[in-house]
Structures are given as C-alpha cells and as structure tokens.
C-alpha cells in the first residue's frame, strides 16, 4: 500500500523501471488531475490523461485500495447511463502554515482543499535576527507539529511567512536569518524534517486574498498591506506582479520623509518610518513619554512593551490617543495610496494586514487623503475594500503556497 506522500514526492526517486514505474507515474498524474479538477468519471480521466479506459479503471482501483481515491457515487447531472465519480479521499494529506510576525507566531494546519483544520494564533514571541531566535522558531514549529493529532507522514510540507525580502524560488531570506550558507528554506527543512517553503508576509497574504475571491473578475488591483511593515501586492491584467527577483512592491522603503528616523532597512526617512505598526508603536511611546494620557499609560509606566495590537485594541475601546495616532497614519497612508492610484489606475484597492482591524479610524482619513491628493479622474475608478481574511491572510496564504509548490499546480 502506497501513501499519498509516496506518490507526490517519492515516485520520481523510486528505482522501479519499465511498466511499474510507468504505472506509478500514471497514478501520480491521476492524483494531480483530481487535485486540480475535483471528482471526475473514468472516461473523463481517460480522455484528459490520454490513457485507455481499462488502464484508468485498473489504476483508479489500485488508488482506491491505497485509500487515496474514493468512489463518490453517481454523477447526478448527466443523463442516460450515469457513470460513477471518483475523487480524492479527504484527510490523506495536510500542510502546515507558519506566520512569523514581529511580536507573535501563528500556526495553521490545512488539508488538500485548503480547508483550515487547526489554527493556533498569537503565541507571544519576539522576532529578532539571531541564531537563538531561529532555534526558538524551529522548536515552536516542532512543538506544534508534535501536538497535532494526526500521522506526521501525512504532512507534506511547511510554508513559513516572514517579514523582509525573500526569494521564495531560491529559498533565500535577505533580512532575517540571512547568515545560513544554504538557502534558509533548505536549512529549516533539514531541521524540522519537512519540505519547507518561505515567503515574504506581504506576498503570502496577497496570494491568499487573491485566491479567496476578493479579486474575482478584477484585473488590476493593489493590495495595501500594513502590519508591522508596509508593502503592496500588485495585480496587473489579472496576474500577480513580482518583478525580476520577486521583490516588487516594497512601497514601505520609498524615501518620503526628512525625519532622520532610521528604518529597518538601514536607510533613513522611509515611508515605513511613519506608516507601519513599528511607527505606530514608536509614536505611542513618544506621546506617552511626553505625558499624554491613554488607556495604555499604565502599561507604559510599568515598563511593559506596547504593541500595535495593544494600540488597535485600545482604539476599539475608544482610547482617544490611539484613535488620533491611527487617524494620522491613515492620512499619511492615503497620500501613498494616492500615488499608487495615479500610477496604476487600479479597479480595486484592498486594505490588508493588521491595520484592517482599525476599520474606519484608518479608512476614513485614508480615503479623504486619496481624494485630496490623487487625480479625481483616476481615483473615481478605484473601489476601496478591507481584506476579508484580515490578519489570518499570511498564515492561510503560506499554507496555500506550500500546497501549490508540492502539488506543482
Ligand atoms: Zn526602509
């Protein structure tokens, strides 16, 4: 009996030759066809994969015996002789998504159909660029996987989203943990024992948004991602735009201010120094230091860290200082969005990332600044929406991406 993992990842490495190898490859093709197209009849498989009906029948029966394919009964829609539909059994394989944020780490388990089976969010964690932190991440991933109530053989791979510049194809990270000689994805894969894909958090969340239907029928869209950092996802003519090396969309590092504030990237005055979660935290600390009062004053006075999440929660509880800071950031973000609108003339502007939790406190000043600073002829084309997936998008997106990588779809 062969497992799904065997067909998807091991068949090519098998030492079988001739007919045996050919049959294994054909079964693998049947599985992949079903991943993309769902349940289908034997004659449809035979047509699409160019195999004879007897061959398809034999191979599908073997896959059924392996527990990989199930008979889903009669095809209700077709007239006359109704053939049976065959599809992939549920719970044959799973994927793990890990979203590493500046102040938390989040985990999800998804199945073959991208359905979220388990989610563990907001585990407190501090992202720093040190070997100890990388060790901690590896430990936390191992702990999450260990505690999942399923056969580890069924986990096909782990997708990890990180801030900073990442080349997902090569597996190298250029900011966090950039000292591993091998690609970071390969290094992590060896440490945790699964195939690993790494992706930048903006692109992971952008991909989830793109797949979730928000963009259906939309050809030109901008995904404005504001969490601890700031970046944009760009869809042009219905396709995500990556640039030559996958670094397109680094809006946060546009030199926008003469504020002498050092950005994470090493330069000064980047847009991100005023419009980002890190900027929001800094602004809050500065105000509290000056003696302004807030629901967060006590936390500050006790020397505790104040996070973007704390500020968003305080705003939701009508904290005036938090609301003011979010509104000011909304206005500045609106100017940046106006620039994007003038350049790209998008149909849709999606506000995503952690800031989407701020709702109108952020959106209204942002929209007002867009109206003020972009060309009205251009901005009247652009509809504003808030991400449906909110701050789960990175996690879902990166699990979808490892699935896509493994199934080669
Ligand atoms: Zn920068």
JSON list of N, CA, C and O in Angstrom, two decimals, residues 163-184:
[
{"chain": "A", "resi": 163, "resn": "UNK", "atom": "N", "xyz": [8.69, 38.52, 7.66]},
{"chain": "A", "resi": 163, "resn": "UNK", "atom": "CA", "xyz": [8.88, 39.86, 7.12]},
{"chain": "A", "resi": 163, "resn": "UNK", "atom": "C", "xyz": [10.22, 39.94, 6.37]},
{"chain": "A", "resi": 163, "resn": "UNK", "atom": "O", "xyz": [11.05, 39.04, 6.52]},
{"chain": "A", "resi": 164, "resn": "UNK", "atom": "N", "xyz": [10.40, 40.98, 5.63]},
{"chain": "A", "resi": 164, "resn": "UNK", "atom": "CA", "xyz": [11.69, 41.20, 4.95]},
{"chain": "A", "resi": 164, "resn": "UNK", "atom": "C", "xyz": [11.75, 40.59, 3.58]},
{"chain": "A", "resi": 164, "resn": "UNK", "atom": "O", "xyz": [10.87, 39.84, 3.18]},
{"chain": "A", "resi": 165, "resn": "UNK", "atom": "N", "xyz": [12.83, 40.91, 2.87]},
{"chain": "A", "resi": 165, "resn": "UNK", "atom": "CA", "xyz": [12.95, 40.45, 1.49]},
{"chain": "A", "resi": 165, "resn": "UNK", "atom": "C", "xyz": [13.31, 38.97, 1.42]},
{"chain": "A", "resi": 165, "resn": "UNK", "atom": "O", "xyz": [14.22, 38.51, 2.11]},
{"chain": "A", "resi": 166, "resn": "UNK", "atom": "N", "xyz": [12.53, 38.27, 0.60]},
{"chain": "A", "resi": 166, "resn": "UNK", "atom": "CA", "xyz": [12.71, 36.82, 0.47]},
{"chain": "A", "resi": 166, "resn": "UNK", "atom": "C", "xyz": [12.56, 36.45, -1.00]},
{"chain": "A", "resi": 166, "resn": "UNK", "atom": "O", "xyz": [11.68, 36.97, -1.69]},
{"chain": "A", "resi": 167, "resn": "UNK", "atom": "N", "xyz": [13.43, 35.56, -1.46]},
{"chain": "A", "resi": 167, "resn": "UNK", "atom": "CA", "xyz": [13.23, 34.99, -2.79]},
{"chain": "A", "resi": 167, "resn": "UNK", "atom": "C", "xyz": [12.69, 33.59, -2.57]},
{"chain": "A", "resi": 167, "resn": "UNK", "atom": "O", "xyz": [13.42, 32.67, -2.22]},
{"chain": "A", "resi": 168, "resn": "UNK", "atom": "N", "xyz": [11.41, 33.47, -2.79]},
{"chain": "A", "resi": 168, "resn": "UNK", "atom": "CA", "xyz": [10.74, 32.21, -2.47]},
{"chain": "A", "resi": 168, "resn": "UNK", "atom": "C", "xyz": [11.23, 31.07, -3.36]},
{"chain": "A", "resi": 168, "resn": "UNK", "atom": "O", "xyz": [11.32, 29.92, -2.92]},
{"chain": "A", "resi": 169, "resn": "UNK", "atom": "N", "xyz": [11.58, 31.39, -4.59]},
{"chain": "A", "resi": 169, "resn": "UNK", "atom": "CA", "xyz": [12.02, 30.35, -5.53]},
{"chain": "A", "resi": 169, "resn": "UNK", "atom": "C", "xyz": [13.37, 29.77, -5.09]},
{"chain": "A", "resi": 169, "resn": "UNK", "atom": "O", "xyz": [13.55, 28.56, -5.07]},
{"chain": "A", "resi": 170, "resn": "UNK", "atom": "N", "xyz": [14.32, 30.64, -4.71]},
{"chain": "A", "resi": 170, "resn": "UNK", "atom": "CA", "xyz": [15.64, 30.14, -4.30]},
{"chain": "A", "resi": 170, "resn": "UNK", "atom": "C", "xyz": [15.65, 29.72, -2.84]},
{"chain": "A", "resi": 170, "resn": "UNK", "atom": "O", "xyz": [16.51, 28.95, -2.41]},
{"chain": "A", "resi": 171, "resn": "UNK", "atom": "N", "xyz": [14.70, 30.24, -2.06]},
{"chain": "A", "resi": 171, "resn": "UNK", "atom": "CA", "xyz": [14.64, 29.88, -0.64]},
{"chain": "A", "resi": 171, "resn": "UNK", "atom": "C", "xyz": [15.54, 30.73, 0.24]},
{"chain": "A", "resi": 171, "resn": "UNK", "atom": "O", "xyz": [15.70, 30.45, 1.43]},
{"chain": "A", "resi": 172, "resn": "UNK", "atom": "N", "xyz": [16.11, 31.81, -0.31]},
{"chain": "A", "resi": 172, "resn": "UNK", "atom": "CA", "xyz": [16.97, 32.69, 0.49]},
{"chain": "A", "resi": 172, "resn": "UNK", "atom": "C", "xyz": [16.17, 33.83, 1.11]},
{"chain": "A", "resi": 172, "resn": "UNK", "atom": "O", "xyz": [15.28, 34.39, 0.48]},
{"chain": "A", "resi": 173, "resn": "UNK", "atom": "N", "xyz": [16.52, 34.13, 2.35]},
{"chain": "A", "resi": 173, "resn": "UNK", "atom": "CA", "xyz": [15.95, 35.29, 3.02]},
{"chain": "A", "resi": 173, "resn": "UNK", "atom": "C", "xyz": [17.07, 36.32, 3.09]},
{"chain": "A", "resi": 173, "resn": "UNK", "atom": "O", "xyz": [18.22, 35.98, 3.40]},
{"chain": "A", "resi": 174, "resn": "UNK", "atom": "N", "xyz": [16.77, 37.56, 2.79]},
{"chain": "A", "resi": 174, "resn": "UNK", "atom": "CA", "xyz": [17.83, 38.57, 2.71]},
{"chain": "A", "resi": 174, "resn": "UNK", "atom": "C", "xyz": [17.87, 39.50, 3.91]},
{"chain": "A", "resi": 174, "resn": "UNK", "atom": "O", "xyz": [18.70, 40.37, 4.00]},
{"chain": "A", "resi": 175, "resn": "UNK", "atom": "N", "xyz": [16.92, 39.34, 4.82]},
{"chain": "A", "resi": 175, "resn": "UNK", "atom": "CA", "xyz": [17.00, 40.17, 6.02]},
{"chain": "A", "resi": 175, "resn": "UNK", "atom": "C", "xyz": [17.06, 39.30, 7.26]},
{"chain": "A", "resi": 175, "resn": "UNK", "atom": "O", "xyz": [18.11, 39.19, 7.89]},
{"chain": "A", "resi": 176, "resn": "UNK", "atom": "N", "xyz": [15.97, 38.61, 7.58]},
{"chain": "A", "resi": 176, "resn": "UNK", "atom": "CA", "xyz": [16.01, 37.75, 8.76]},
{"chain": "A", "resi": 176, "resn": "UNK", "atom": "C", "xyz": [16.74, 36.44, 8.45]},
{"chain": "A", "resi": 176, "resn": "UNK", "atom": "O", "xyz": [16.49, 35.81, 7.43]},
{"chain": "A", "resi": 177, "resn": "UNK", "atom": "N", "xyz": [17.61, 36.05, 9.34]},
{"chain": "A", "resi": 177, "resn": "UNK", "atom": "CA", "xyz": [18.32, 34.77, 9.29]},
{"chain": "A", "resi": 177, "resn": "UNK", "atom": "C", "xyz": [19.05, 34.60, 7.94]},
{"chain": "A", "resi": 177, "resn": "UNK", "atom": "O", "xyz": [18.99, 33.54, 7.32]},
{"chain": "A", "resi": 178, "resn": "UNK", "atom": "N", "xyz": [19.72, 35.64, 7.53]},
{"chain": "A", "resi": 178, "resn": "UNK", "atom": "CA", "xyz": [20.37, 35.64, 6.21]},
{"chain": "A", "resi": 178, "resn": "UNK", "atom": "C", "xyz": [21.79, 35.09, 6.27]},
{"chain": "A", "resi": 178, "resn": "UNK", "atom": "O", "xyz": [22.55, 35.23, 5.33]},
{"chain": "A", "resi": 179, "resn": "UNK", "atom": "N", "xyz": [22.17, 34.49, 7.40]},
{"chain": "A", "resi": 179, "resn": "UNK", "atom": "CA", "xyz": [23.55, 34.01, 7.51]},
{"chain": "A", "resi": 179, "resn": "UNK", "atom": "C", "xyz": [23.70, 32.52, 7.19]},
{"chain": "A", "resi": 179, "resn": "UNK", "atom": "O", "xyz": [24.80, 32.02, 7.15]},
{"chain": "A", "resi": 180, "resn": "UNK", "atom": "N", "xyz": [22.57, 31.81, 7.02]},
{"chain": "A", "resi": 180, "resn": "UNK", "atom": "CA", "xyz": [22.71, 30.38, 6.72]},
{"chain": "A", "resi": 180, "resn": "UNK", "atom": "C", "xyz": [23.34, 30.23, 5.34]},
{"chain": "A", "resi": 180, "resn": "UNK", "atom": "O", "xyz": [22.95, 30.93, 4.41]},
{"chain": "A", "resi": 181, "resn": "UNK", "atom": "N", "xyz": [24.34, 29.35, 5.23]},
{"chain": "A", "resi": 181, "resn": "UNK", "atom": "CA", "xyz": [25.05, 29.21, 3.96]},
{"chain": "A", "resi": 181, "resn": "UNK", "atom": "C", "xyz": [24.12, 28.64, 2.89]},
{"chain": "A", "resi": 181, "resn": "UNK", "atom": "O", "xyz": [24.08, 29.10, 1.77]},
{"chain": "A", "resi": 182, "resn": "UNK", "atom": "N", "xyz": [23.34, 27.64, 3.32]},
{"chain": "A", "resi": 182, "resn": "UNK", "atom": "CA", "xyz": [22.33, 27.07, 2.42]},
{"chain": "A", "resi": 182, "resn": "UNK", "atom": "C", "xyz": [21.15, 28.03, 2.38]},
{"chain": "A", "resi": 182, "resn": "UNK", "atom": "O", "xyz": [21.01, 28.87, 3.26]},
{"chain": "A", "resi": 183, "resn": "UNK", "atom": "N", "xyz": [20.26, 27.86, 1.39]},
{"chain": "A", "resi": 183, "resn": "UNK", "atom": "CA", "xyz": [19.03, 28.66, 1.44]},
{"chain": "A", "resi": 183, "resn": "UNK", "atom": "C", "xyz": [18.31, 28.40, 2.77]},
{"chain": "A", "resi": 183, "resn": "UNK", "atom": "O", "xyz": [18.33, 27.27, 3.28]},
{"chain": "A", "resi": 184, "resn": "UNK", "atom": "N", "xyz": [17.71, 29.43, 3.33]},
{"chain": "A", "resi": 184, "resn": "UNK", "atom": "CA", "xyz": [17.03, 29.30, 4.63]},
{"chain": "A", "resi": 184, "resn": "UNK", "atom": "C", "xyz": [15.97, 28.20, 4.59]},
{"chain": "A", "resi": 184, "resn": "UNK", "atom": "O", "xyz": [15.81, 27.43, 5.54]}
]
